[in-house]
Amino acid sequence: MNYIGSKNKLSGFLYTHFCKVIKESLENCVVCDAFGGSGAVGKMLKEHNTKEIISNDREYYSYVLNQNYIANSFDWRDMGKRVEYLNALEGIEGKIFRRYCLGGGEGRMYFSDENGKKIDAIRVEIQKWFEFKEITEQEFFFFLASLLESADSVANTASVYGAFLKHYKKTAQKNLEYKPAEFLPHQNKHRVYNQDANSLIREIEGDILYLDPPYNSREYGANYHLLNTIALYDDFTPQGKTGLRDYERSNFCKKNRVYEALEDLIANARFKYIFLSYNNEGLLTQEQIKEMFSKYGKYDLKQIKYQRFKADNARVAKSSCVLECLHILIK
C-alpha cells in the first residue's frame, strides 16, 4: 500500500537507532507503536522478535491491518481454499458499487464497476462467515485486511482517497485479484488497539514508545476514508463529490493544538525510551521539539534524507527529498 508517512523504507534506520540507544536486544523489550498506520514499523519489530508489540491507531482500517500483520499468529496458508473461493465470487451491487462507482449513479469513480461489485461480494461473504462462526475473529481480520490491500491496488486514485481521478488509470482498469495479506506468524503475544493515542498512553507502559503522528494538516480520516468504509461496511450518507464520511479531526493536524497534544503524550508516557519521527516540513519545528523533550530527560537527534511522498508518481516535485528527523528522549 502506497501510504502517506509509511516508514517501510526507513525501518532499517529506525531499528539501528533503537538498538544503539537502548543497548540491548528488542527481544527483551515491550515496544509501543502509537500511530500504527499501515503496520510498517510493527512488522519490522515482529521480524526482530520483539518481546511484545503494542500497536495502536484510531483509524479503523489501520486497526484491521495491524490486527492481521501484528497480532495474527496462525498459518495463513491454511486459508488458501477460502481465498480461492472469495476470488471466484461474482460481484453484487452493494454499498461500494452504489456509492463509489460510476454505474452506481452518484458520479464517483473510485473503482471500476466490476471491481466495486467484487469488493461488495467479498465483504459481504467475509461478514457472513464471521457472524455464523465459520471463522475466528483473527481469521476475520486476515480476510478483511486482504480485501483492503487488494482493493487499494485497483483504486482509481493518486494513492490517497481525498479524490478520485477523472479517467480510469491503467491499474484501476485491471480486474481485482483477491490476494492474501501475508503476515509473519509469531509465538509472542502482541496487542492491537483502536484508540486515541493520548487516551491509550494512560493505560499502558513498556520500554520503547515510538511516535509517528501526522506532521501536517492532512487528515488520515479524509485521505483514507474509503478504506474505513470498506472495513466498517456501515450505513451512512456520503458527503459531497468525493463521498466523505464523518471523521474525527486530529489535534496533531492543528497548528494551535499539536504542541499540547505531543507534550501530553511525553508527560504521561511510562516508557524510558521515546522516539519521535517528524520531518523538517512539519507543523512543529525542530527547536520546539528539542525544547519540549529536554524538559523530560536526555535529548538527541538523528536525521536522514528521505524520498518525499508523491500522491501522483507522474508529477515531479521541485524537491524530491525531505529531511526525516528521529527525535530521541531518554526519559
Short mmCIF file of C-alpha atoms in Angstrom, two decimals:
data_model
loop_
_atom_site.label_atom_id
_atom_site.label_comp_id
_atom_site.label_asym_id
_atom_site.label_seq_id
_atom_site.Cartn_x
_atom_site.Cartn_y
_atom_site.Cartn_z
CA MET A 1 0.00 0.00 0.00
CA ASN A 2 1.39 3.39 -1.03
CA TYR A 3 0.79 5.14 2.27
CA ILE A 4 1.48 8.71 3.41
CA GLY A 5 4.20 8.70 6.02
CA SER A 6 4.97 4.99 5.68
CA LYS A 7 8.23 4.02 7.36
CA ASN A 8 8.70 0.91 5.26
CA LYS A 9 11.88 2.24 3.62
CA LEU A 10 13.09 3.73 6.90
CA SER A 11 12.61 0.62 9.04
CA GLY A 12 16.31 -0.21 8.93
CA PHE A 13 17.21 3.32 10.04
CA LEU A 14 14.77 3.09 12.93
CA TYR A 15 15.90 -0.36 14.04
CA THR A 16 19.55 0.69 14.04
CA HIS A 17 18.91 3.65 16.32
CA PHE A 18 16.51 1.77 18.59
CA CYS A 19 19.27 -0.75 19.31
CA LYS A 20 22.03 1.88 19.67
CA VAL A 21 20.06 3.86 22.22
CA ILE A 22 18.67 1.05 24.39
CA LYS A 23 21.89 -1.01 24.18
CA GLU A 24 20.05 -4.33 24.25
CA SER A 25 18.02 -6.63 22.05
CA LEU A 26 14.42 -5.89 21.18
CA GLU A 27 13.75 -9.49 22.21
CA ASN A 28 13.68 -8.21 25.79
CA CYS A 29 11.55 -5.12 25.15
CA VAL A 30 7.92 -4.04 25.19
CA VAL A 31 7.56 -1.57 22.31
CA CYS A 32 4.54 0.62 21.56
CA ASP A 33 3.88 1.89 18.03
CA ALA A 34 1.29 4.51 18.97
CA PHE A 35 0.38 5.61 15.41
CA GLY A 36 0.49 2.25 13.66
CA GLY A 37 -0.69 3.29 10.18
CA SER A 38 -0.16 0.57 7.60
CA GLY A 39 1.93 -1.50 10.01
CA ALA A 40 5.41 -0.95 8.55
CA VAL A 41 7.16 -0.39 11.89
CA GLY A 42 5.15 -3.08 13.66
CA LYS A 43 6.12 -5.62 11.02
CA MET A 44 9.79 -4.66 11.43
CA LEU A 45 9.50 -5.13 15.19
CA LYS A 46 7.87 -8.51 14.70
CA GLU A 47 10.62 -9.63 12.31
CA HIS A 48 13.18 -8.79 15.00
CA ASN A 49 11.39 -10.97 17.54
CA THR A 50 10.33 -8.11 19.83
CA LYS A 51 9.10 -9.44 23.18
CA GLU A 52 5.76 -7.58 22.97
CA ILE A 53 4.39 -5.07 20.48
CA ILE A 54 1.61 -2.69 21.40
CA SER A 55 0.20 -1.32 18.14
CA ASN A 56 -2.40 1.42 18.05
CA ASP A 57 -4.19 3.66 15.58
CA ARG A 58 -7.55 5.36 15.85
CA GLU A 59 -8.40 4.76 12.16
CA TYR A 60 -10.32 1.50 11.85
CA TYR A 61 -8.70 0.40 8.58
CA SER A 62 -5.32 0.66 10.34
CA TYR A 63 -6.65 -1.37 13.27
CA VAL A 64 -7.69 -4.10 10.83
CA LEU A 65 -4.32 -4.12 9.07
CA ASN A 66 -2.39 -4.30 12.34
CA GLN A 67 -4.65 -6.94 13.85
CA ASN A 68 -3.61 -9.00 10.87
CA TYR A 69 0.06 -8.11 10.45
CA ILE A 70 0.97 -7.74 14.14
CA ALA A 71 -1.47 -9.75 16.28
CA ASN A 72 -2.11 -12.72 13.99
CA SER A 73 -0.04 -15.83 14.55
CA PHE A 74 -1.78 -18.73 12.77
CA ASP A 75 -0.59 -20.25 9.49
CA TRP A 76 -2.37 -18.08 6.91
CA ARG A 77 -1.60 -20.64 4.21
CA ASP A 78 -4.32 -22.85 5.73
CA MET A 79 -6.81 -20.28 4.40
CA GLY A 80 -5.91 -21.00 0.79
CA LYS A 81 -9.22 -22.60 -0.22
CA ARG A 82 -11.25 -19.76 1.26
CA VAL A 83 -9.05 -17.20 -0.51
CA GLU A 84 -9.68 -19.01 -3.81
CA TYR A 85 -13.42 -19.09 -3.09
CA LEU A 86 -13.56 -15.35 -2.43
CA ASN A 87 -11.51 -14.62 -5.53
CA ALA A 88 -14.01 -16.54 -7.68
CA LEU A 89 -17.14 -14.78 -6.38
CA GLU A 90 -19.45 -12.98 -8.80
CA GLY A 91 -19.91 -9.32 -8.00
CA ILE A 92 -23.01 -7.82 -6.38
CA GLU A 93 -24.40 -4.29 -6.43
CA GLY A 94 -23.69 -3.40 -2.82
CA LYS A 95 -22.62 -0.35 -0.84
CA ILE A 96 -19.31 0.26 -2.58
CA PHE A 97 -20.77 -0.09 -6.08
CA ARG A 98 -23.73 2.17 -5.33
CA ARG A 99 -21.71 4.91 -3.59
CA TYR A 100 -18.28 4.87 -5.22
CA CYS A 101 -18.57 3.50 -8.75
CA LEU A 102 -19.77 5.34 -11.85
CA GLY A 103 -22.51 2.79 -12.52
CA GLY A 104 -23.92 3.30 -9.04
CA GLY A 105 -25.41 6.60 -10.16
CA GLU A 106 -23.65 9.02 -7.80
CA GLY A 107 -20.94 10.00 -10.27
CA ARG A 108 -17.94 8.76 -8.30
CA MET A 109 -15.12 6.82 -9.93
CA TYR A 110 -13.07 5.34 -7.11
CA PHE A 111 -13.35 1.85 -8.61
CA SER A 112 -14.48 0.38 -11.89
CA ASP A 113 -18.00 -1.00 -11.74
CA GLU A 114 -16.81 -4.61 -11.83
CA ASN A 115 -14.24 -4.09 -9.13
CA GLY A 116 -16.73 -2.27 -6.92
CA LYS A 117 -19.16 -5.18 -7.24
CA LYS A 118 -16.39 -7.66 -6.46
CA ILE A 119 -15.41 -5.74 -3.32
CA ASP A 120 -19.05 -5.82 -2.21
CA ALA A 121 -19.39 -9.55 -2.79
CA ILE A 122 -16.21 -10.39 -0.89
CA ARG A 123 -17.00 -8.03 2.01
CA VAL A 124 -20.50 -9.49 2.44
CA GLU A 125 -19.19 -13.05 2.36
CA ILE A 126 -16.48 -12.37 4.95
CA GLN A 127 -19.12 -10.88 7.25
CA LYS A 128 -21.36 -13.94 6.83
CA TRP A 129 -18.53 -16.29 7.72
CA PHE A 130 -17.78 -14.34 10.87
CA GLU A 131 -21.37 -13.94 12.02
CA PHE A 132 -22.04 -17.66 11.53
CA LYS A 133 -18.80 -18.50 13.36
CA GLU A 134 -17.24 -20.22 10.38
CA ILE A 135 -14.06 -18.22 11.00
CA THR A 136 -12.41 -16.83 14.14
CA GLU A 137 -12.00 -13.15 14.88
CA GLN A 138 -8.33 -13.23 13.91
CA GLU A 139 -9.18 -15.02 10.66
CA PHE A 140 -11.80 -12.33 10.04
CA PHE A 141 -9.09 -9.66 10.30
CA PHE A 142 -6.90 -11.65 7.91
CA PHE A 143 -9.60 -11.82 5.25
CA LEU A 144 -10.61 -8.20 5.74
CA ALA A 145 -7.00 -6.94 5.62
CA SER A 146 -6.53 -8.94 2.43
CA LEU A 147 -9.56 -7.18 0.93
CA LEU A 148 -8.26 -3.72 1.90
CA GLU A 149 -4.89 -4.40 0.29
CA SER A 150 -6.42 -5.95 -2.83
CA ALA A 151 -8.96 -3.14 -3.26
CA ASP A 152 -6.28 -0.48 -2.79
CA SER A 153 -4.25 -1.96 -5.64
CA VAL A 154 -7.07 -1.21 -8.14
CA ALA A 155 -8.33 2.09 -6.72
CA ASN A 156 -8.71 4.91 -9.24
CA THR A 157 -6.87 7.46 -7.12
CA ALA A 158 -3.50 9.18 -6.89
CA SER A 159 -2.64 6.91 -3.92
CA VAL A 160 -4.91 8.71 -1.43
CA TYR A 161 -8.72 8.78 -1.36
CA GLY A 162 -9.24 12.51 -0.93
CA ALA A 163 -10.43 12.50 -4.55
CA PHE A 164 -10.83 10.12 -7.49
CA LEU A 165 -9.34 10.53 -10.95
CA LYS A 166 -11.49 11.77 -13.83
CA HIS A 167 -10.36 8.93 -16.07
CA TYR A 168 -9.61 5.34 -15.11
CA LYS A 169 -5.86 4.79 -14.83
CA LYS A 170 -4.34 1.53 -16.06
CA THR A 171 -4.16 -0.21 -12.71
CA ALA A 172 -7.80 0.72 -11.97
CA GLN A 173 -8.87 -0.97 -15.21
CA LYS A 174 -7.41 -4.31 -14.12
CA ASN A 175 -9.70 -6.87 -12.53
CA LEU A 176 -9.39 -7.05 -8.77
CA GLU A 177 -7.36 -10.06 -7.69
CA TYR A 178 -8.01 -11.04 -4.10
CA LYS A 179 -4.62 -11.86 -2.57
CA PRO A 180 -3.78 -12.92 0.98
CA ALA A 181 -2.28 -10.24 3.23
CA GLU A 182 0.65 -12.40 4.29
CA PHE A 183 1.96 -11.98 7.83
CA LEU A 184 4.75 -13.45 9.93
CA PRO A 185 3.47 -15.99 12.48
CA HIS A 186 4.99 -15.23 15.89
CA GLN A 187 4.97 -17.16 19.15
CA ASN A 188 4.89 -13.94 21.20
CA LYS A 189 1.57 -12.32 22.03
CA HIS A 190 1.04 -8.76 20.77
CA ARG A 191 -1.70 -6.21 21.43
CA VAL A 192 -3.52 -4.00 18.93
CA TYR A 193 -5.70 -1.04 19.91
CA ASN A 194 -8.11 1.27 18.10
CA GLN A 195 -7.88 4.31 20.38
CA ASP A 196 -6.76 7.91 20.50
CA ALA A 197 -3.06 7.76 21.43
CA ASN A 198 -3.45 10.43 24.12
CA SER A 199 -6.04 8.27 25.87
CA LEU A 200 -4.20 4.98 25.45
CA ILE A 201 -0.92 6.36 26.82
CA ARG A 202 -2.50 6.50 30.28
CA GLU A 203 -3.32 2.79 30.20
CA ILE A 204 -0.06 1.21 29.03
CA GLU A 205 3.63 1.01 29.90
CA GLY A 206 6.76 -0.53 28.47
CA ASP A 207 10.32 0.11 27.35
CA ILE A 208 10.16 1.92 23.99
CA LEU A 209 7.48 4.33 22.77
CA TYR A 210 7.63 5.08 19.05
CA LEU A 211 5.61 8.05 17.83
CA ASP A 212 4.86 8.74 14.17
CA PRO A 213 1.95 11.21 14.26
CA PRO A 214 0.71 13.28 11.33
CA TYR A 215 3.22 16.01 10.50
CA ASN A 216 0.86 18.48 8.83
CA SER A 217 -2.78 19.43 8.35
CA ARG A 218 -3.64 16.48 6.07
CA GLU A 219 -6.10 14.26 7.91
CA TYR A 220 -5.80 10.48 7.57
CA GLY A 221 -9.53 10.13 8.21
CA ALA A 222 -10.16 12.06 4.99
CA ASN A 223 -7.27 10.72 2.92
CA TYR A 224 -8.21 7.08 3.59
CA HIS A 225 -11.94 7.37 4.21
CA LEU A 226 -12.83 4.71 1.66
CA LEU A 227 -10.65 2.10 3.37
CA ASN A 228 -12.59 2.82 6.56
CA THR A 229 -15.83 2.43 4.64
CA ILE A 230 -14.82 -0.97 3.22
CA ALA A 231 -13.61 -2.12 6.63
CA LEU A 232 -16.68 -0.92 8.56
CA TYR A 233 -19.21 -1.56 5.75
CA ASP A 234 -21.74 0.53 7.63
CA ASP A 235 -24.67 2.72 6.66
CA PHE A 236 -24.12 6.47 6.35
CA THR A 237 -24.73 9.26 3.85
CA PRO A 238 -21.58 10.05 1.83
CA GLN A 239 -20.87 13.78 1.77
CA GLY A 240 -20.04 15.86 -1.28
CA LYS A 241 -18.45 14.99 -4.59
CA THR A 242 -15.84 12.72 -3.01
CA GLY A 243 -18.27 10.85 -0.77
CA LEU A 244 -16.53 11.59 2.52
CA ARG A 245 -17.75 10.04 5.74
CA ASP A 246 -17.68 11.87 9.06
CA TYR A 247 -14.31 11.63 10.76
CA GLU A 248 -12.68 12.94 13.91
CA ARG A 249 -10.03 15.58 13.27
CA SER A 250 -6.67 15.07 14.91
CA ASN A 251 -5.03 17.59 17.22
CA PHE A 252 -1.75 16.63 15.55
CA CYS A 253 -3.09 18.23 12.35
CA LYS A 254 -3.88 21.55 14.04
CA LYS A 255 -1.20 24.22 14.34
CA ASN A 256 -2.66 25.58 17.57
CA ARG A 257 -3.08 22.17 19.25
CA VAL A 258 -0.19 19.97 18.14
CA TYR A 259 2.39 21.13 20.73
CA GLU A 260 -0.02 20.49 23.58
CA ALA A 261 -1.02 17.09 22.15
CA LEU A 262 2.57 15.91 21.79
CA GLU A 263 3.63 17.12 25.25
CA ASP A 264 0.65 15.33 26.77
CA LEU A 265 1.97 12.07 25.29
CA ILE A 266 5.50 12.70 26.52
CA ALA A 267 4.47 13.75 30.02
CA ASN A 268 2.19 10.74 30.54
CA ALA A 269 4.36 8.09 28.88
CA ARG A 270 5.52 5.34 31.23
CA PHE A 271 8.32 4.39 28.84
CA LYS A 272 12.03 5.05 29.36
CA TYR A 273 12.90 5.48 25.68
CA ILE A 274 10.81 7.69 23.39
CA PHE A 275 11.44 8.06 19.65
CA LEU A 276 9.55 10.58 17.52
CA SER A 277 9.60 10.57 13.71
CA TYR A 278 8.98 14.02 12.26
CA ASN A 279 10.24 15.81 9.17
CA ASN A 280 11.58 19.32 8.60
CA GLU A 281 8.30 20.46 6.97
CA GLY A 282 6.03 19.60 9.90
CA LEU A 283 3.82 21.89 11.99
CA LEU A 284 6.35 21.74 14.83
CA THR A 285 9.91 22.99 14.39
CA GLN A 286 12.97 21.03 15.44
CA GLU A 287 13.66 23.64 18.12
CA GLN A 288 10.18 23.28 19.58
CA ILE A 289 10.58 19.51 19.84
CA LYS A 290 14.07 19.78 21.30
CA GLU A 291 12.85 22.27 23.90
CA MET A 292 9.94 20.02 24.86
CA PHE A 293 11.91 16.76 25.05
CA SER A 294 14.72 18.36 27.05
CA LYS A 295 12.27 19.09 29.87
CA TYR A 296 11.85 15.37 30.47
CA GLY A 297 15.34 13.91 30.13
CA LYS A 298 18.30 13.45 27.78
CA TYR A 299 17.63 14.56 24.19
CA ASP A 300 19.28 13.53 20.92
CA LEU A 301 18.52 13.90 17.21
CA LYS A 302 19.29 11.69 14.21
CA GLN A 303 18.49 12.70 10.62
CA ILE A 304 18.30 11.13 7.19
CA LYS A 305 17.29 12.42 3.76
CA TYR A 306 14.18 10.68 2.57
CA GLN A 307 12.16 10.48 -0.65
CA ARG A 308 9.16 12.79 -0.50
CA PHE A 309 5.76 11.07 -0.69
CA LYS A 310 4.15 11.85 -4.04
CA ALA A 311 0.48 11.07 -4.40
CA ASP A 312 0.91 11.19 -8.16
CA ASN A 313 4.08 9.48 -9.35
CA ALA A 314 3.79 11.22 -12.71
CA ARG A 315 4.21 14.58 -11.02
CA VAL A 316 7.80 15.57 -10.29
CA ALA A 317 8.15 17.69 -7.18
CA LYS A 318 10.56 20.61 -7.15
CA SER A 319 12.42 18.94 -4.30
CA SER A 320 12.30 15.15 -4.23
CA CYS A 321 13.63 14.76 -0.68
CA VAL A 322 12.77 15.89 2.82
CA LEU A 323 14.85 15.64 5.97
CA GLU A 324 13.41 12.92 8.17
CA CYS A 325 14.19 13.53 11.83
CA LEU A 326 14.27 10.97 14.63
CA HIS A 327 13.96 12.83 17.94
CA ILE A 328 15.14 10.72 20.86
CA LEU A 329 14.36 11.08 24.55
CA ILE A 330 15.74 9.00 27.41
CA LYS A 331 13.14 9.95 29.96
#
